[in-house]
Short mmCIF file of C-alpha atoms in Angstrom, two decimals:
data_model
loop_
_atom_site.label_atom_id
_atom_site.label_comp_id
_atom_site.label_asym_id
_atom_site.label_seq_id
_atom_site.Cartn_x
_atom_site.Cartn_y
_atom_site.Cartn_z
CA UNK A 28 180.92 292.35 130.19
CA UNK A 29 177.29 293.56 130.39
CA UNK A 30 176.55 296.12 132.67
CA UNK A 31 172.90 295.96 132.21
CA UNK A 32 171.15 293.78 130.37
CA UNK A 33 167.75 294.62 127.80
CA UNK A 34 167.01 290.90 126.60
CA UNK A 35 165.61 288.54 129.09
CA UNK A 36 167.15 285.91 127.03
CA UNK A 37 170.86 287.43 127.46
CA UNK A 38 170.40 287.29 131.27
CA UNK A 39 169.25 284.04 131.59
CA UNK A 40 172.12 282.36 129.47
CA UNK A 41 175.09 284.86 131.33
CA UNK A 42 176.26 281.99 133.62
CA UNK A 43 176.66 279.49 131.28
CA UNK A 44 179.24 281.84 128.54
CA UNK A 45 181.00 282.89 132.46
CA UNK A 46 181.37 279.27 133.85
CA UNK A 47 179.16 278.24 136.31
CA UNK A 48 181.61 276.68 138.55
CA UNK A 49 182.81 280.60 138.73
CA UNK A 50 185.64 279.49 140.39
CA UNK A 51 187.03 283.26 139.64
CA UNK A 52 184.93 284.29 143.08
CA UNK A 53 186.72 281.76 145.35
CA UNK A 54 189.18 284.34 146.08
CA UNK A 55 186.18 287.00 147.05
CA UNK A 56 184.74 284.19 149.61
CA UNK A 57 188.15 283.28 151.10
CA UNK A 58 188.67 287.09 151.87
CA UNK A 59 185.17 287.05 153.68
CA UNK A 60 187.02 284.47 156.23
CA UNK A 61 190.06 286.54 155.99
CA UNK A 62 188.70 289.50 157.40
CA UNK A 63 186.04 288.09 159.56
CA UNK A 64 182.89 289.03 157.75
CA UNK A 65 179.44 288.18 158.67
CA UNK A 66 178.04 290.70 156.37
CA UNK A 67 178.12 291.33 153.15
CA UNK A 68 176.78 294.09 150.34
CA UNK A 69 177.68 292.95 146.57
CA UNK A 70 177.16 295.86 144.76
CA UNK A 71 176.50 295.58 141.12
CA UNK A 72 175.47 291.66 141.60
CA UNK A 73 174.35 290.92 138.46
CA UNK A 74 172.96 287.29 138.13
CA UNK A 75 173.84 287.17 141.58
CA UNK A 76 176.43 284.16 142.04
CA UNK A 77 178.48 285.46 144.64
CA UNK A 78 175.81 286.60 146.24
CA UNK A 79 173.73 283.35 146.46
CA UNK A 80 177.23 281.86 147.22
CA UNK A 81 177.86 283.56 150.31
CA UNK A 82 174.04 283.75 152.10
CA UNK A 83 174.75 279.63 151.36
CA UNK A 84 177.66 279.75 153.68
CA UNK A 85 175.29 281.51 156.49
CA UNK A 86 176.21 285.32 156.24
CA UNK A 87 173.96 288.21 155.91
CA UNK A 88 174.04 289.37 152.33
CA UNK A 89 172.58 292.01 150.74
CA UNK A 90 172.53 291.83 146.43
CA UNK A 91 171.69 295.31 144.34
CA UNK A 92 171.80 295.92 140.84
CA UNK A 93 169.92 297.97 138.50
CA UNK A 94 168.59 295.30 135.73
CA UNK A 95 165.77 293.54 137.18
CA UNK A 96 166.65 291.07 134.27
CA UNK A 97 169.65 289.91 136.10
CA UNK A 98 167.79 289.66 138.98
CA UNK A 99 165.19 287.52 138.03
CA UNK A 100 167.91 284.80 137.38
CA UNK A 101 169.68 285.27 140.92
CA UNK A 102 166.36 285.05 142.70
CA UNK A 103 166.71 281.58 141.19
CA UNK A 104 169.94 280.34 142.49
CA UNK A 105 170.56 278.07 145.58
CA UNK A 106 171.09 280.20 148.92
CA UNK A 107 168.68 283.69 146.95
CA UNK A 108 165.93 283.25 149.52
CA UNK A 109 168.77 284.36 152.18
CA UNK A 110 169.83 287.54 150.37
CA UNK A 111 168.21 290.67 150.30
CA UNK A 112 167.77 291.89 146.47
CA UNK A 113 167.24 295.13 145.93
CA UNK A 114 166.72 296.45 142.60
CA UNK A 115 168.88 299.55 142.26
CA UNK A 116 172.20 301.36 142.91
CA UNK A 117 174.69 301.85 145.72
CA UNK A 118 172.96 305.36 146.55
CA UNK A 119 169.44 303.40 146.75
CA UNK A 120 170.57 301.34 149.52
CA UNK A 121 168.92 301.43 153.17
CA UNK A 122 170.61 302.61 156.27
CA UNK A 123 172.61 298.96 156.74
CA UNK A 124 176.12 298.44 158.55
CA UNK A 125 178.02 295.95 156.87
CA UNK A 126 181.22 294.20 157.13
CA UNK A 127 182.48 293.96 153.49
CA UNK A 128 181.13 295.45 150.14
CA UNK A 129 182.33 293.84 146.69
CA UNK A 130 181.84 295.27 143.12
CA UNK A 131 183.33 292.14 141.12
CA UNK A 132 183.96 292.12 137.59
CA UNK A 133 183.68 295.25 135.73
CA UNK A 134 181.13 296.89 137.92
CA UNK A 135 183.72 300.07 139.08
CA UNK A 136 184.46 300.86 135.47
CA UNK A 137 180.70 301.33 134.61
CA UNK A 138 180.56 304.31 136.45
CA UNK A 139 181.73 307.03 133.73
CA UNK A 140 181.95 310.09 135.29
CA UNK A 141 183.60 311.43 138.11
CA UNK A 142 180.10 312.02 140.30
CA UNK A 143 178.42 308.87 139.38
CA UNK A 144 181.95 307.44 140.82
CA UNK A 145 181.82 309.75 143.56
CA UNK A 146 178.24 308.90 144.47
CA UNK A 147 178.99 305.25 144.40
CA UNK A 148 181.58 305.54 147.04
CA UNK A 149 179.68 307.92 149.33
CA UNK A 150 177.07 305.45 149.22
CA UNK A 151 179.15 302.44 149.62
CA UNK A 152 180.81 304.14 152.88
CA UNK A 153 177.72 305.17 154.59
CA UNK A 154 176.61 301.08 154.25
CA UNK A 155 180.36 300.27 155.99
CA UNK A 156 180.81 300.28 159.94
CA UNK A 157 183.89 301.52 160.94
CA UNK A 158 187.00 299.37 159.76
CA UNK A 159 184.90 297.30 157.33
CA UNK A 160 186.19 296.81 153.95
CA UNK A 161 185.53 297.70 150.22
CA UNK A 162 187.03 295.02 148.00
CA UNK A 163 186.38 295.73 143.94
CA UNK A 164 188.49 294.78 141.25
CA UNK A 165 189.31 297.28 138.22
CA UNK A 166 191.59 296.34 134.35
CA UNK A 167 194.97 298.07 134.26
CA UNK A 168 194.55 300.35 131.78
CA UNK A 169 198.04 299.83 130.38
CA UNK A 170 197.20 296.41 129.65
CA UNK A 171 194.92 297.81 127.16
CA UNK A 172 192.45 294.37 127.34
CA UNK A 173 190.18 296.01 124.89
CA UNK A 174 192.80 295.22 122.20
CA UNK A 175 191.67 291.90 122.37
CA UNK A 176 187.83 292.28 122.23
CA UNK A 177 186.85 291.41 118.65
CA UNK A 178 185.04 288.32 117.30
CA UNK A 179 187.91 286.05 116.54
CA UNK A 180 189.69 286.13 120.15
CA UNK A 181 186.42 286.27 121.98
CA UNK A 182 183.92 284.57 120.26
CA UNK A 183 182.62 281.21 121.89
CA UNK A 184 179.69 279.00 121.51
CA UNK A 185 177.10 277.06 123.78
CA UNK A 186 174.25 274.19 123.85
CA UNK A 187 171.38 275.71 125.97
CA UNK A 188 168.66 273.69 126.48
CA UNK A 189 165.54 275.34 124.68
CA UNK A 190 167.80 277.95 123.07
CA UNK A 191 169.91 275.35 120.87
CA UNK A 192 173.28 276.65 119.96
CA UNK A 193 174.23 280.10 121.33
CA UNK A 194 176.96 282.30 119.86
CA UNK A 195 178.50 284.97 121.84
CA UNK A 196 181.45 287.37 121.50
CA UNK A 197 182.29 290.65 122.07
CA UNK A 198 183.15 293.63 119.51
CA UNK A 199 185.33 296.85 120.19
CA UNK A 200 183.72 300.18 118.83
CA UNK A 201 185.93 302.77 119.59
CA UNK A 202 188.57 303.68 122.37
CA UNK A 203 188.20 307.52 123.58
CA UNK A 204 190.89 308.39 126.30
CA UNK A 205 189.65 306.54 129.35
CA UNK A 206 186.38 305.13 127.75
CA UNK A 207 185.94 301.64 125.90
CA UNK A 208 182.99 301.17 123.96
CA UNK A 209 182.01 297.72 122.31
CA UNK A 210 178.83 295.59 121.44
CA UNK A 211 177.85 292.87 123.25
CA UNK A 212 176.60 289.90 120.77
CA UNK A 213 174.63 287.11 121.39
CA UNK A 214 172.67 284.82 118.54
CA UNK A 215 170.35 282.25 119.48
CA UNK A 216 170.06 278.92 117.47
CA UNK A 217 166.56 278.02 118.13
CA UNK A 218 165.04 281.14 116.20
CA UNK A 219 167.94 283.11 114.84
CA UNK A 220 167.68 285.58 117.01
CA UNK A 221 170.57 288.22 116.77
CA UNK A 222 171.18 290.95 120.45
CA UNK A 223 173.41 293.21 120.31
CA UNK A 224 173.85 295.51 123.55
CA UNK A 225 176.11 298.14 123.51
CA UNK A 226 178.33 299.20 126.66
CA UNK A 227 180.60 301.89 127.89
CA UNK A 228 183.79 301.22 130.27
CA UNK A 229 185.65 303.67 132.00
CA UNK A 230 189.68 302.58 132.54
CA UNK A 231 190.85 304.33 136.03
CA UNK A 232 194.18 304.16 136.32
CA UNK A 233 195.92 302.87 140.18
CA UNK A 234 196.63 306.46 141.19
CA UNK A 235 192.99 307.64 140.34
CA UNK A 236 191.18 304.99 141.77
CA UNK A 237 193.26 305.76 145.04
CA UNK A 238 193.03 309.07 144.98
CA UNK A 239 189.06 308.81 144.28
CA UNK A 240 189.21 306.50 147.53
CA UNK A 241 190.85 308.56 149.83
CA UNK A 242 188.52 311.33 149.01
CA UNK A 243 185.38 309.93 149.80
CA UNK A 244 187.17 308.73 153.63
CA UNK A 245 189.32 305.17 152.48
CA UNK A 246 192.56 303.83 153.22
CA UNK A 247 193.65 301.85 150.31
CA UNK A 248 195.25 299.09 152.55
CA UNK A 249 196.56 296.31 149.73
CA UNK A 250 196.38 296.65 145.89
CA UNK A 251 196.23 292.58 144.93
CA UNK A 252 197.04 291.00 141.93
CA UNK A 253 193.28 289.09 140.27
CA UNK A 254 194.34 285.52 140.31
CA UNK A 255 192.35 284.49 137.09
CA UNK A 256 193.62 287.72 135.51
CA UNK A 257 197.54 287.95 136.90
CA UNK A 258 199.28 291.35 135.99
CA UNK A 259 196.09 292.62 134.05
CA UNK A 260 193.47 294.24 136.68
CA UNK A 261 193.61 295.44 140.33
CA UNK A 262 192.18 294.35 142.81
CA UNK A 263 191.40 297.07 145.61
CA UNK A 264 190.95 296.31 149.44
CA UNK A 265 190.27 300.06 151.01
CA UNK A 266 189.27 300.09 154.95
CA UNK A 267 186.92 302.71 155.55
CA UNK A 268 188.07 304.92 158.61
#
């Protein structure tokens, strides 16, 4: 639930604690073919699965995040030398007309106040041709997810080659209206290495993030339900007009 990372080490073992069959992004490539893509912005792509995913199936993809960390491991990843990386946010972007943008994961709630939000957007529009789509998902906040973020109900464990065992979990810090912050922990078995990397998330509720949408020049065409998350995050398809 990084949304940066400061430890090389953390980067390169992300896949593994999220799955690497990532089967969670099927539903991201299926609405490329739904709506007719043939390109593609993924802001916030971290490691850059989806994006690597998609410039494998033959469309034009640009990939931009701000850790360079993260970044080193996508440039590794089957389909990379298709996508355009750029190291950065949405407002660093060149003058491109896409098809779709995606911010999967928790990338929207990273944005913590209302102008970096804002910004985002505005940037995120300009990069859209007329009728194109913004697809992002975002928790409910009445769910209240971070409940569940301590040790015991998160905590997991994983053989890396040349790290040995890895332990990872996540720990809540404190809860402050709309923003969530917790530590991100990650011990390495081959030297005892212990990273902890703290993190801020903002929880927008459904009217906000609508509102917020229709400000910056969206219609907010279909609110979905996240099929690996049912009833506890939204998933956002706004058109921009």
């Amino acid at each position: 639930m990084n949304d940066s990372y400061h430890d090389a080490r953390c980067a390169a073992v992300y896949d593994v604690f999220e799955g690497l069959e990532r089967d969670d992004l099927d539903v991201y490539a299926a609405m490329v073919e739904e709506f007719e893509a043939t390109s593609v912005v993924d802001i916030g792509c971290g490691t850059g699965t989806l994006a690597a995913m998609l410039a494998d199936r033959g469309l034009k993809v640009i990939g931009v995040d701000p850790s360079a960390l993260a970044l080193d491991v996508a440039r590794t990843k089957a389909g990379a030398d298709r996508v355009s990386w750029i190291h950065g946010t949405a407002p660093e972007l060149p003058p491109v007309q896409v098809d779709m943008a995606f911010m999967t994961a928790n990338v929207a709630q990273v944005f913590l106040t209302d102008q970096q939000w804002s910004e985002t957007l505005r940037a995120i529009h300009r990069c859209l041709r007329p009728g194109a789509r913004l697809v992002f998902e975002s928790r409910d906040p009445k769910v209240r997810a971070w409940e569940g973020w301590t040790k015991g109900k998160t905590y997991s464990t994983a053989d890396i080659a040349g790290e040995g065992q890895v332990e990872s979990w996540v720990q809540l810090e404190s809860v402050d209206g709309e923003f969530v912050n917790f530590t991100g922990v990650t011990i390495f078995g081959s030297d005892a290495t212990r990273v902890e990397e703290a993190s801020t998330l903002r929880f927008r509720g459904r009217t906000a993030l609508t509102h917020s949408l229709e400000q910056t020049g969206f219609i907010v065409d279909e609110i979905r339900d996240a099929p690996d998350r049912p009833s506890r995050e939204f998933v956002f398809i706004a058109r921009r007009v």
